[in-house]
Amino acid sequence: MLAASTPNDGSEAVVGTTHARVKIEAIDNVFFDVSNSDFAITWPFTGFFRPIDNPPALNSQNAGSAVAVKFSLGGDRGLAILAAGYPASVKVDCTTGAVLGPVESTSSADGLTFADGQYSYVWKTDKSWAGTCRELRVLLVDGTLHTARFKFK
């Protein structure tokens, strides 16, 4: 049970799950089955903030530099929002975006932080990426994948 004794006001905040089913129990144990199957609960990802331009843009970046990855999920969802091994990046073709190698976990000196309504992750890029393109992948535990492409000089 995720919520009990809630007012009949048309909405309820639910935390702690990414999949749910709605069932309403009224007085005298009468149940109303509102959904017959699970539905996904996802956070309102608003896109990446500057300095990252969202797809389909190809961001230009110096290889070996740090990239400030900032985004919002409509509020503080805690710091356990990233799927295991993410954020990650993968080498891609600069023109087509086709994947050219394995997905690799990224590194950050400070890890994921939250302040002023934004999540922040400082992605440390590799100097050997000069002349290549990569796709940054941010997979959240709600199952949504968010990407941005970079061309390294």
JSON list of C-alpha atoms in Angstrom, two decimals, residues 14-136:
[
{"chain": "A", "resi": 14, "resn": "VAL", "atom": "CA", "xyz": [3.29, 8.57, -4.68]},
{"chain": "A", "resi": 15, "resn": "VAL", "atom": "CA", "xyz": [6.95, 7.95, -3.88]},
{"chain": "A", "resi": 16, "resn": "GLY", "atom": "CA", "xyz": [9.10, 4.86, -3.64]},
{"chain": "A", "resi": 17, "resn": "THR", "atom": "CA", "xyz": [8.06, 3.02, -6.80]},
{"chain": "A", "resi": 18, "resn": "THR", "atom": "CA", "xyz": [8.31, 3.29, -10.57]},
{"chain": "A", "resi": 19, "resn": "HIS", "atom": "CA", "xyz": [5.44, 0.93, -11.45]},
{"chain": "A", "resi": 20, "resn": "ALA", "atom": "CA", "xyz": [2.00, 0.92, -9.89]},
{"chain": "A", "resi": 21, "resn": "ARG", "atom": "CA", "xyz": [-1.59, -0.20, -10.17]},
{"chain": "A", "resi": 22, "resn": "VAL", "atom": "CA", "xyz": [-4.54, 1.79, -8.88]},
{"chain": "A", "resi": 23, "resn": "LYS", "atom": "CA", "xyz": [-7.09, 0.15, -6.60]},
{"chain": "A", "resi": 24, "resn": "ILE", "atom": "CA", "xyz": [-9.45, 2.11, -4.40]},
{"chain": "A", "resi": 25, "resn": "GLU", "atom": "CA", "xyz": [-10.93, 0.65, -1.24]},
{"chain": "A", "resi": 26, "resn": "ALA", "atom": "CA", "xyz": [-14.02, 2.43, -0.03]},
{"chain": "A", "resi": 27, "resn": "ILE", "atom": "CA", "xyz": [-15.98, 1.94, 3.20]},
{"chain": "A", "resi": 28, "resn": "ASP", "atom": "CA", "xyz": [-17.02, -1.65, 4.04]},
{"chain": "A", "resi": 29, "resn": "ASN", "atom": "CA", "xyz": [-14.18, -3.17, 1.98]},
{"chain": "A", "resi": 30, "resn": "VAL", "atom": "CA", "xyz": [-15.71, -2.41, -1.41]},
{"chain": "A", "resi": 31, "resn": "PHE", "atom": "CA", "xyz": [-12.89, -2.24, -3.98]},
{"chain": "A", "resi": 32, "resn": "PHE", "atom": "CA", "xyz": [-12.79, -0.29, -7.22]},
{"chain": "A", "resi": 33, "resn": "ASP", "atom": "CA", "xyz": [-10.18, -1.60, -9.67]},
{"chain": "A", "resi": 34, "resn": "VAL", "atom": "CA", "xyz": [-9.14, 1.46, -11.69]},
{"chain": "A", "resi": 35, "resn": "SER", "atom": "CA", "xyz": [-6.26, -0.09, -13.67]},
{"chain": "A", "resi": 36, "resn": "ASN", "atom": "CA", "xyz": [-5.98, -3.73, -14.71]},
{"chain": "A", "resi": 37, "resn": "SER", "atom": "CA", "xyz": [-2.24, -3.64, -15.32]},
{"chain": "A", "resi": 38, "resn": "ASP", "atom": "CA", "xyz": [0.81, -1.85, -13.98]},
{"chain": "A", "resi": 39, "resn": "PHE", "atom": "CA", "xyz": [1.65, 1.55, -15.40]},
{"chain": "A", "resi": 40, "resn": "ALA", "atom": "CA", "xyz": [5.00, 3.33, -15.32]},
{"chain": "A", "resi": 41, "resn": "ILE", "atom": "CA", "xyz": [5.62, 6.28, -13.06]},
{"chain": "A", "resi": 42, "resn": "THR", "atom": "CA", "xyz": [8.36, 8.47, -14.51]},
{"chain": "A", "resi": 43, "resn": "TRP", "atom": "CA", "xyz": [9.88, 11.70, -13.33]},
{"chain": "A", "resi": 44, "resn": "PRO", "atom": "CA", "xyz": [9.41, 14.91, -15.35]},
{"chain": "A", "resi": 45, "resn": "PHE", "atom": "CA", "xyz": [12.86, 15.19, -16.94]},
{"chain": "A", "resi": 46, "resn": "THR", "atom": "CA", "xyz": [13.06, 18.70, -18.42]},
{"chain": "A", "resi": 47, "resn": "GLY", "atom": "CA", "xyz": [16.11, 18.21, -20.61]},
{"chain": "A", "resi": 48, "resn": "PHE", "atom": "CA", "xyz": [19.73, 19.05, -19.93]},
{"chain": "A", "resi": 49, "resn": "PHE", "atom": "CA", "xyz": [20.62, 22.59, -18.87]},
{"chain": "A", "resi": 50, "resn": "ARG", "atom": "CA", "xyz": [23.48, 24.72, -20.22]},
{"chain": "A", "resi": 51, "resn": "PRO", "atom": "CA", "xyz": [26.25, 24.10, -21.10]},
{"chain": "A", "resi": 52, "resn": "ILE", "atom": "CA", "xyz": [24.71, 21.05, -22.79]},
{"chain": "A", "resi": 53, "resn": "ASP", "atom": "CA", "xyz": [22.49, 21.48, -25.84]},
{"chain": "A", "resi": 54, "resn": "ASN", "atom": "CA", "xyz": [19.80, 18.80, -26.10]},
{"chain": "A", "resi": 55, "resn": "PRO", "atom": "CA", "xyz": [19.37, 16.44, -29.07]},
{"chain": "A", "resi": 56, "resn": "PRO", "atom": "CA", "xyz": [19.60, 16.67, -31.97]},
{"chain": "A", "resi": 57, "resn": "ALA", "atom": "CA", "xyz": [22.45, 19.14, -31.24]},
{"chain": "A", "resi": 58, "resn": "LEU", "atom": "CA", "xyz": [26.06, 17.97, -31.41]},
{"chain": "A", "resi": 59, "resn": "ASN", "atom": "CA", "xyz": [27.91, 19.64, -28.54]},
{"chain": "A", "resi": 60, "resn": "SER", "atom": "CA", "xyz": [31.52, 20.69, -29.11]},
{"chain": "A", "resi": 61, "resn": "GLN", "atom": "CA", "xyz": [33.85, 19.93, -26.21]},
{"chain": "A", "resi": 62, "resn": "ASN", "atom": "CA", "xyz": [37.57, 19.78, -25.50]},
{"chain": "A", "resi": 63, "resn": "ALA", "atom": "CA", "xyz": [38.71, 16.21, -24.88]},
{"chain": "A", "resi": 64, "resn": "GLY", "atom": "CA", "xyz": [39.98, 15.78, -21.32]},
{"chain": "A", "resi": 65, "resn": "SER", "atom": "CA", "xyz": [37.79, 18.57, -19.93]},
{"chain": "A", "resi": 66, "resn": "ALA", "atom": "CA", "xyz": [35.00, 18.33, -17.39]},
{"chain": "A", "resi": 67, "resn": "VAL", "atom": "CA", "xyz": [31.39, 18.70, -18.56]},
{"chain": "A", "resi": 68, "resn": "ALA", "atom": "CA", "xyz": [28.76, 19.96, -16.12]},
{"chain": "A", "resi": 69, "resn": "VAL", "atom": "CA", "xyz": [25.73, 17.71, -16.65]},
{"chain": "A", "resi": 70, "resn": "LYS", "atom": "CA", "xyz": [22.70, 19.45, -15.12]},
{"chain": "A", "resi": 71, "resn": "PHE", "atom": "CA", "xyz": [19.01, 18.51, -15.24]},
{"chain": "A", "resi": 72, "resn": "SER", "atom": "CA", "xyz": [15.80, 18.62, -13.24]},
{"chain": "A", "resi": 73, "resn": "LEU", "atom": "CA", "xyz": [13.27, 15.97, -12.32]},
{"chain": "A", "resi": 74, "resn": "GLY", "atom": "CA", "xyz": [10.64, 18.34, -11.01]},
{"chain": "A", "resi": 75, "resn": "GLY", "atom": "CA", "xyz": [12.00, 18.29, -7.47]},
{"chain": "A", "resi": 76, "resn": "ASP", "atom": "CA", "xyz": [14.33, 16.42, -5.15]},
{"chain": "A", "resi": 77, "resn": "ARG", "atom": "CA", "xyz": [13.96, 12.67, -5.85]},
{"chain": "A", "resi": 78, "resn": "GLY", "atom": "CA", "xyz": [16.95, 11.76, -3.70]},
{"chain": "A", "resi": 79, "resn": "LEU", "atom": "CA", "xyz": [20.39, 10.77, -4.96]},
{"chain": "A", "resi": 80, "resn": "ALA", "atom": "CA", "xyz": [19.56, 7.14, -5.80]},
{"chain": "A", "resi": 81, "resn": "ILE", "atom": "CA", "xyz": [18.03, 8.14, -9.16]},
{"chain": "A", "resi": 82, "resn": "LEU", "atom": "CA", "xyz": [20.66, 6.69, -11.51]},
{"chain": "A", "resi": 83, "resn": "ALA", "atom": "CA", "xyz": [20.61, 3.11, -12.79]},
{"chain": "A", "resi": 84, "resn": "ALA", "atom": "CA", "xyz": [23.70, 1.06, -11.96]},
{"chain": "A", "resi": 85, "resn": "GLY", "atom": "CA", "xyz": [26.67, 1.98, -14.18]},
{"chain": "A", "resi": 86, "resn": "TYR", "atom": "CA", "xyz": [25.21, 5.34, -15.26]},
{"chain": "A", "resi": 87, "resn": "PRO", "atom": "CA", "xyz": [25.83, 7.99, -16.41]},
{"chain": "A", "resi": 88, "resn": "ALA", "atom": "CA", "xyz": [27.71, 6.26, -19.20]},
{"chain": "A", "resi": 89, "resn": "SER", "atom": "CA", "xyz": [29.06, 7.16, -22.62]},
{"chain": "A", "resi": 90, "resn": "VAL", "atom": "CA", "xyz": [29.59, 5.37, -25.90]},
{"chain": "A", "resi": 91, "resn": "LYS", "atom": "CA", "xyz": [31.59, 6.21, -29.02]},
{"chain": "A", "resi": 92, "resn": "VAL", "atom": "CA", "xyz": [29.29, 7.11, -31.93]},
{"chain": "A", "resi": 93, "resn": "ASP", "atom": "CA", "xyz": [29.61, 8.06, -35.58]},
{"chain": "A", "resi": 94, "resn": "CYS", "atom": "CA", "xyz": [29.67, 11.88, -35.76]},
{"chain": "A", "resi": 95, "resn": "THR", "atom": "CA", "xyz": [27.30, 11.98, -38.74]},
{"chain": "A", "resi": 96, "resn": "THR", "atom": "CA", "xyz": [24.83, 9.15, -38.20]},
{"chain": "A", "resi": 97, "resn": "GLY", "atom": "CA", "xyz": [25.03, 8.69, -34.43]},
{"chain": "A", "resi": 98, "resn": "ALA", "atom": "CA", "xyz": [25.53, 4.94, -34.93]},
{"chain": "A", "resi": 99, "resn": "VAL", "atom": "CA", "xyz": [27.16, 3.23, -31.94]},
{"chain": "A", "resi": 100, "resn": "LEU", "atom": "CA", "xyz": [30.81, 2.32, -32.62]},
{"chain": "A", "resi": 101, "resn": "GLY", "atom": "CA", "xyz": [31.89, 0.72, -29.36]},
{"chain": "A", "resi": 102, "resn": "PRO", "atom": "CA", "xyz": [30.92, -0.56, -25.94]},
{"chain": "A", "resi": 103, "resn": "VAL", "atom": "CA", "xyz": [29.04, 1.55, -23.37]},
{"chain": "A", "resi": 104, "resn": "GLU", "atom": "CA", "xyz": [31.46, 2.75, -20.68]},
{"chain": "A", "resi": 105, "resn": "SER", "atom": "CA", "xyz": [30.68, 4.09, -17.22]},
{"chain": "A", "resi": 106, "resn": "THR", "atom": "CA", "xyz": [31.70, 7.70, -16.68]},
{"chain": "A", "resi": 107, "resn": "SER", "atom": "CA", "xyz": [33.69, 9.18, -13.83]},
{"chain": "A", "resi": 108, "resn": "SER", "atom": "CA", "xyz": [33.14, 12.22, -11.66]},
{"chain": "A", "resi": 109, "resn": "ALA", "atom": "CA", "xyz": [35.14, 13.59, -8.75]},
{"chain": "A", "resi": 110, "resn": "ASP", "atom": "CA", "xyz": [32.02, 14.66, -6.84]},
{"chain": "A", "resi": 111, "resn": "GLY", "atom": "CA", "xyz": [29.43, 12.16, -8.07]},
{"chain": "A", "resi": 112, "resn": "LEU", "atom": "CA", "xyz": [25.79, 13.17, -8.33]},
{"chain": "A", "resi": 113, "resn": "THR", "atom": "CA", "xyz": [24.63, 16.16, -6.29]},
{"chain": "A", "resi": 114, "resn": "PHE", "atom": "CA", "xyz": [21.36, 18.07, -5.87]},
{"chain": "A", "resi": 115, "resn": "ALA", "atom": "CA", "xyz": [21.00, 21.78, -5.13]},
{"chain": "A", "resi": 116, "resn": "ASP", "atom": "CA", "xyz": [18.61, 24.60, -6.07]},
{"chain": "A", "resi": 117, "resn": "GLY", "atom": "CA", "xyz": [16.18, 22.26, -7.84]},
{"chain": "A", "resi": 118, "resn": "GLN", "atom": "CA", "xyz": [18.84, 20.76, -10.14]},
{"chain": "A", "resi": 119, "resn": "TYR", "atom": "CA", "xyz": [20.84, 17.57, -10.26]},
{"chain": "A", "resi": 120, "resn": "SER", "atom": "CA", "xyz": [24.48, 18.00, -11.21]},
{"chain": "A", "resi": 121, "resn": "TYR", "atom": "CA", "xyz": [27.15, 15.54, -12.31]},
{"chain": "A", "resi": 122, "resn": "VAL", "atom": "CA", "xyz": [30.56, 16.73, -13.50]},
{"chain": "A", "resi": 123, "resn": "TRP", "atom": "CA", "xyz": [31.58, 14.29, -16.24]},
{"chain": "A", "resi": 124, "resn": "LYS", "atom": "CA", "xyz": [35.34, 13.88, -16.63]},
{"chain": "A", "resi": 125, "resn": "THR", "atom": "CA", "xyz": [36.11, 13.26, -20.32]},
{"chain": "A", "resi": 126, "resn": "ASP", "atom": "CA", "xyz": [39.22, 11.55, -21.67]},
{"chain": "A", "resi": 127, "resn": "LYS", "atom": "CA", "xyz": [41.98, 13.29, -23.69]},
{"chain": "A", "resi": 128, "resn": "SER", "atom": "CA", "xyz": [42.13, 10.28, -26.03]},
{"chain": "A", "resi": 129, "resn": "TRP", "atom": "CA", "xyz": [38.62, 11.14, -27.29]},
{"chain": "A", "resi": 130, "resn": "ALA", "atom": "CA", "xyz": [39.98, 14.05, -29.38]},
{"chain": "A", "resi": 131, "resn": "GLY", "atom": "CA", "xyz": [38.63, 13.81, -32.94]},
{"chain": "A", "resi": 132, "resn": "THR", "atom": "CA", "xyz": [35.78, 11.47, -31.95]},
{"chain": "A", "resi": 133, "resn": "CYS", "atom": "CA", "xyz": [32.12, 11.74, -31.00]},
{"chain": "A", "resi": 134, "resn": "ARG", "atom": "CA", "xyz": [30.42, 10.24, -27.97]},
{"chain": "A", "resi": 135, "resn": "GLU", "atom": "CA", "xyz": [26.90, 9.98, -26.66]},
{"chain": "A", "resi": 136, "resn": "LEU", "atom": "CA", "xyz": [26.35, 10.67, -22.98]}
]
